[in-house]
Amino acid sequence: MSLFLVRHGQASAGTDDYDRLSERGAVQARRLGDWLADTGHRFDSVIVGGMRRHRQTYDGIAAAFAARNLPLPAPDTDLGFAEFDHRAVFENFATAHSDHPAVVSSRTGGLPALGALVHAALGAWSEDRIADVPETWRVFGDRVAEASARLQAQPARSEVLVLSSGGVISRLAQQTLGASERTAVDLNLSLRNSGICTFHRRPYGLALDGWNALPHLHDARELWTYY
């Protein structure tokens, strides 16, 4: 089994509705679809995590396949691949640690300061230092592990496309590699929008084959985004 886990195209950070693709995100999704179609990928199933940005990324890929009269399965929704409530994690961290340098800089630094805040908040969440969130770090990891088990129940020799988010993909990679919580946070922050991560099923579970690839954007550095 070959698994293609793709982080959604750029969402609308800094607006009143994050959960929708930006114009750049829509371009990323369509270019990803063009590359997948033109390089011979024919998926047996497609899974989306339930966010609108996941489905809109699928729509961009599907448009590319349709333009070539190529088949692409309709997506199945598995909420196990839905992202954690990042707003709750970041806001509760900022409230509890209002004097943290990352929190202070985020008030005036705009999107460039977001990376430091995300790193600090995820680190605190992974150490159970944030209260009043819908899911603890452990519960979120368990949800991802359960979704992974359902994924591995797919028929052998199948090619599966999963459209999800950075938190989910990084936790899956962490579990596959037996990596630390800190590594999971670093993996999360490394993921670019529409980046491709590939896994293969082995007798012992999943094995990581490729990480954060952007072959569809190799000639468009301006489309490389993280938020």
Tab-separated table of C-alpha atoms in Angstrom:
chain	number	residue	atom	x	y	z
A	1	MET	CA	0.000	0.000	0.000
A	2	SER	CA	1.187	3.498	-0.874
A	3	LEU	CA	-0.200	6.367	1.184
A	4	PHE	CA	0.020	9.979	0.104
A	5	LEU	CA	-0.688	12.307	3.020
A	6	VAL	CA	-1.019	15.889	1.848
A	7	ARG	CA	-1.276	18.988	3.946
A	8	HIS	CA	-4.031	21.262	2.651
A	9	GLY	CA	-3.283	24.316	0.529
A	10	GLN	CA	-2.666	27.621	2.241
A	11	ALA	CA	-5.619	28.548	4.432
A	12	SER	CA	-6.745	32.052	5.348
A	13	ALA	CA	-4.581	32.885	8.364
A	14	GLY	CA	-5.121	36.383	9.690
A	15	THR	CA	-8.766	36.548	8.572
A	16	ASP	CA	-12.025	35.897	10.387
A	17	ASP	CA	-12.319	32.453	8.756
A	18	TYR	CA	-9.122	30.407	8.710
A	19	ASP	CA	-10.833	27.270	7.405
A	20	ARG	CA	-10.901	28.154	3.712
A	21	LEU	CA	-8.210	28.227	1.087
A	22	SER	CA	-6.615	31.499	0.152
A	23	GLU	CA	-6.192	32.325	-3.528
A	24	ARG	CA	-2.638	31.038	-3.247
A	25	GLY	CA	-3.887	27.868	-1.569
A	26	ALA	CA	-6.267	27.210	-4.451
A	27	VAL	CA	-3.389	27.555	-6.910
A	28	GLN	CA	-1.286	25.137	-4.844
A	29	ALA	CA	-4.090	22.567	-4.874
A	30	ARG	CA	-4.646	22.810	-8.619
A	31	ARG	CA	-0.929	22.537	-9.368
A	32	LEU	CA	-0.734	19.506	-7.086
A	33	GLY	CA	-3.586	17.926	-9.031
A	34	ASP	CA	-1.841	18.690	-12.321
A	35	TRP	CA	1.339	17.002	-11.100
A	36	LEU	CA	-0.437	13.946	-9.689
A	37	ALA	CA	-2.442	13.448	-12.870
A	38	ASP	CA	0.501	13.971	-15.213
A	39	THR	CA	2.842	11.655	-13.301
A	40	GLY	CA	0.517	8.665	-13.462
A	41	HIS	CA	-0.995	8.587	-9.970
A	42	ARG	CA	-4.334	6.788	-9.964
A	43	PHE	CA	-5.830	6.576	-6.513
A	44	ASP	CA	-8.025	3.738	-5.309
A	45	SER	CA	-9.497	5.883	-2.558
A	46	VAL	CA	-9.366	9.437	-1.234
A	47	ILE	CA	-9.879	10.452	2.392
A	48	VAL	CA	-10.411	13.965	3.750
A	49	GLY	CA	-10.248	15.032	7.354
A	50	GLY	CA	-13.517	16.932	7.423
A	51	MET	CA	-12.268	20.535	7.374
A	52	ARG	CA	-13.431	22.799	4.563
A	53	ARG	CA	-9.810	23.477	3.624
A	54	HIS	CA	-9.304	19.721	3.171
A	55	ARG	CA	-12.299	19.439	0.846
A	56	GLN	CA	-11.311	22.545	-1.104
A	57	THR	CA	-7.860	21.053	-1.634
A	58	TYR	CA	-9.557	17.938	-2.972
A	59	ASP	CA	-11.666	20.113	-5.284
A	60	GLY	CA	-8.532	21.640	-6.801
A	61	ILE	CA	-6.998	18.209	-7.376
A	62	ALA	CA	-10.263	16.858	-8.783
A	63	ALA	CA	-10.491	19.738	-11.261
A	64	ALA	CA	-7.073	18.801	-12.639
A	65	PHE	CA	-8.076	15.150	-13.055
A	66	ALA	CA	-11.392	16.114	-14.641
A	67	ALA	CA	-9.637	18.391	-17.137
A	68	ARG	CA	-7.772	15.316	-18.382
A	69	ASN	CA	-10.811	13.008	-18.247
A	70	LEU	CA	-9.077	10.937	-15.585
A	71	PRO	CA	-10.900	9.186	-12.744
A	72	LEU	CA	-10.544	10.303	-9.136
A	73	PRO	CA	-12.662	8.686	-6.406
A	74	ALA	CA	-15.086	10.857	-4.455
A	75	PRO	CA	-13.635	11.517	-1.012
A	76	ASP	CA	-14.625	9.694	2.147
A	77	THR	CA	-14.558	11.744	5.337
A	78	ASP	CA	-12.710	10.409	8.379
A	79	LEU	CA	-12.776	12.853	11.276
A	80	GLY	CA	-9.801	11.066	12.757
A	81	PHE	CA	-7.779	13.048	10.222
A	82	ALA	CA	-9.302	16.376	11.298
A	83	GLU	CA	-6.883	18.901	12.747
A	84	PHE	CA	-6.757	19.670	16.466
A	85	ASP	CA	-8.431	22.880	17.643
A	86	HIS	CA	-5.461	25.142	17.058
A	87	ARG	CA	-7.364	28.259	18.070
A	88	ALA	CA	-8.081	26.808	21.515
A	89	VAL	CA	-4.474	25.677	21.976
A	90	PHE	CA	-2.929	28.980	20.900
A	91	GLU	CA	-5.407	31.243	22.692
A	92	ASN	CA	-5.254	29.299	25.960
A	93	PHE	CA	-1.463	29.332	25.826
A	94	ALA	CA	-1.444	33.079	25.216
A	95	THR	CA	-3.841	33.656	28.108
A	96	ALA	CA	-1.858	31.521	30.536
A	97	HIS	CA	1.528	32.876	29.410
A	98	SER	CA	0.789	36.487	28.513
A	99	ASP	CA	4.357	37.582	29.229
A	100	HIS	CA	6.016	34.867	27.131
A	101	PRO	CA	8.240	36.497	24.462
A	102	ALA	CA	6.445	34.634	21.672
A	103	VAL	CA	3.090	35.886	22.920
A	104	VAL	CA	4.321	39.458	23.287
A	105	SER	CA	5.813	39.538	19.788
A	106	SER	CA	2.691	37.980	18.258
A	107	ARG	CA	0.644	41.015	19.303
A	108	THR	CA	2.505	43.320	16.941
A	109	GLY	CA	4.573	41.065	14.704
A	110	GLY	CA	1.810	39.855	12.380
A	111	LEU	CA	2.137	36.550	10.545
A	112	PRO	CA	5.968	36.460	10.663
A	113	ALA	CA	5.762	36.169	14.455
A	114	LEU	CA	3.262	33.325	14.267
A	115	GLY	CA	5.902	30.606	13.980
A	116	ALA	CA	7.406	31.341	17.390
A	117	LEU	CA	3.971	31.389	19.012
A	118	VAL	CA	2.968	28.100	17.385
A	119	HIS	CA	6.210	26.433	18.471
A	120	ALA	CA	5.845	27.619	22.069
A	121	ALA	CA	2.159	26.711	22.282
A	122	LEU	CA	2.603	23.248	20.807
A	123	GLY	CA	5.528	22.596	23.124
A	124	ALA	CA	3.409	23.538	26.139
A	125	TRP	CA	0.479	21.465	24.874
A	126	SER	CA	2.701	18.406	24.398
A	127	GLU	CA	3.817	18.771	28.032
A	128	ASP	CA	0.230	19.143	29.347
A	129	ARG	CA	0.846	22.751	30.365
A	130	ILE	CA	-2.310	24.079	28.712
A	131	ALA	CA	-5.706	23.623	30.322
A	132	ASP	CA	-9.241	23.875	28.946
A	133	VAL	CA	-8.576	22.500	25.460
A	134	PRO	CA	-10.975	20.130	23.666
A	135	GLU	CA	-8.273	17.452	23.348
A	136	THR	CA	-5.134	16.796	25.305
A	137	TRP	CA	-1.984	16.057	23.346
A	138	ARG	CA	-2.342	12.375	24.235
A	139	VAL	CA	-5.992	12.176	23.200
A	140	PHE	CA	-5.163	13.826	19.893
A	141	GLY	CA	-2.338	11.352	19.302
A	142	ASP	CA	-4.634	8.439	20.109
A	143	ARG	CA	-7.188	9.744	17.606
A	144	VAL	CA	-4.539	9.926	14.905
A	145	ALA	CA	-3.346	6.393	15.747
A	146	GLU	CA	-6.895	5.076	15.425
A	147	ALA	CA	-7.308	6.818	12.065
A	148	SER	CA	-4.008	5.312	10.952
A	149	ALA	CA	-5.239	1.843	11.877
A	150	ARG	CA	-8.366	2.353	9.772
A	151	LEU	CA	-6.175	3.531	6.916
A	152	GLN	CA	-4.014	0.431	7.099
A	153	ALA	CA	-7.128	-1.732	6.814
A	154	GLN	CA	-7.450	-0.620	3.188
A	155	PRO	CA	-6.908	-3.383	0.600
A	156	ALA	CA	-3.334	-4.379	-0.189
A	157	ARG	CA	-1.609	-2.859	-3.214
A	158	SER	CA	-3.852	0.166	-3.102
A	159	GLU	CA	-2.827	3.785	-3.570
A	160	VAL	CA	-4.566	6.104	-1.117
A	161	LEU	CA	-4.646	9.904	-1.012
A	162	VAL	CA	-5.316	11.548	2.363
A	163	LEU	CA	-5.900	15.301	2.602
A	164	SER	CA	-5.355	16.491	6.134
A	165	SER	CA	-3.423	19.022	8.233
A	166	GLY	CA	0.035	19.510	9.661
A	167	GLY	CA	-0.760	18.414	13.191
A	168	VAL	CA	-2.226	15.110	12.071
A	169	ILE	CA	0.534	14.311	9.592
A	170	SER	CA	3.294	15.161	12.056
A	171	ARG	CA	1.762	12.977	14.784
A	172	LEU	CA	1.456	10.104	12.329
A	173	ALA	CA	5.108	10.542	11.366
A	174	GLN	CA	6.076	10.695	15.037
A	175	GLN	CA	4.303	7.417	15.716
A	176	THR	CA	5.854	5.812	12.637
A	177	LEU	CA	9.374	6.886	13.603
A	178	GLY	CA	9.029	6.381	17.355
A	179	ALA	CA	10.113	10.007	17.740
A	180	SER	CA	9.885	12.369	20.698
A	181	GLU	CA	7.183	14.942	21.394
A	182	ARG	CA	9.628	17.732	20.577
A	183	THR	CA	10.359	16.117	17.216
A	184	ALA	CA	6.629	15.969	16.506
A	185	VAL	CA	6.385	19.724	17.099
A	186	ASP	CA	9.358	20.365	14.802
A	187	LEU	CA	7.867	18.116	12.125
A	188	ASN	CA	4.606	20.024	12.348
A	189	LEU	CA	6.296	23.369	11.821
A	190	SER	CA	8.314	22.045	8.893
A	191	LEU	CA	5.279	21.130	6.796
A	192	ARG	CA	4.561	23.369	3.836
A	193	ASN	CA	1.104	23.871	2.403
A	194	SER	CA	0.250	21.176	-0.161
A	195	GLY	CA	3.420	19.285	0.828
A	196	ILE	CA	3.366	15.542	0.074
A	197	CYS	CA	4.380	12.960	2.675
A	198	THR	CA	4.484	9.326	1.577
A	199	PHE	CA	4.188	6.198	3.675
A	200	HIS	CA	4.165	2.492	2.863
A	201	ARG	CA	2.518	-0.281	4.832
A	202	ARG	CA	4.908	-2.904	6.155
A	203	PRO	CA	4.158	-6.054	8.178
A	204	TYR	CA	5.037	-4.105	11.333
A	205	GLY	CA	3.014	-0.994	10.423
A	206	LEU	CA	3.675	2.159	8.433
A	207	ALA	CA	7.096	3.225	7.189
A	208	LEU	CA	7.904	6.804	6.213
A	209	ASP	CA	9.113	7.063	2.621
A	210	GLY	CA	9.089	10.787	1.805
A	211	TRP	CA	8.571	14.038	3.672
A	212	ASN	CA	7.228	17.456	2.724
A	213	ALA	CA	7.857	17.249	-1.035
A	214	LEU	CA	6.727	20.001	-3.398
A	215	PRO	CA	7.415	18.659	-6.912
A	216	HIS	CA	4.420	20.587	-8.207
A	217	LEU	CA	5.903	23.890	-7.027
A	218	HIS	CA	9.542	23.357	-7.983
A	219	ASP	CA	9.414	26.306	-10.392
A	220	ALA	CA	7.312	28.607	-8.204
A	221	ARG	CA	9.176	29.450	-5.001
A	222	GLU	CA	6.663	32.206	-4.298
A	223	LEU	CA	4.046	29.505	-3.704
A	224	TRP	CA	5.985	27.871	-0.855
A	225	THR	CA	4.040	28.710	2.282
A	226	TYR	CA	3.790	27.410	5.847
A	227	TYR	CA	0.679	29.239	7.150
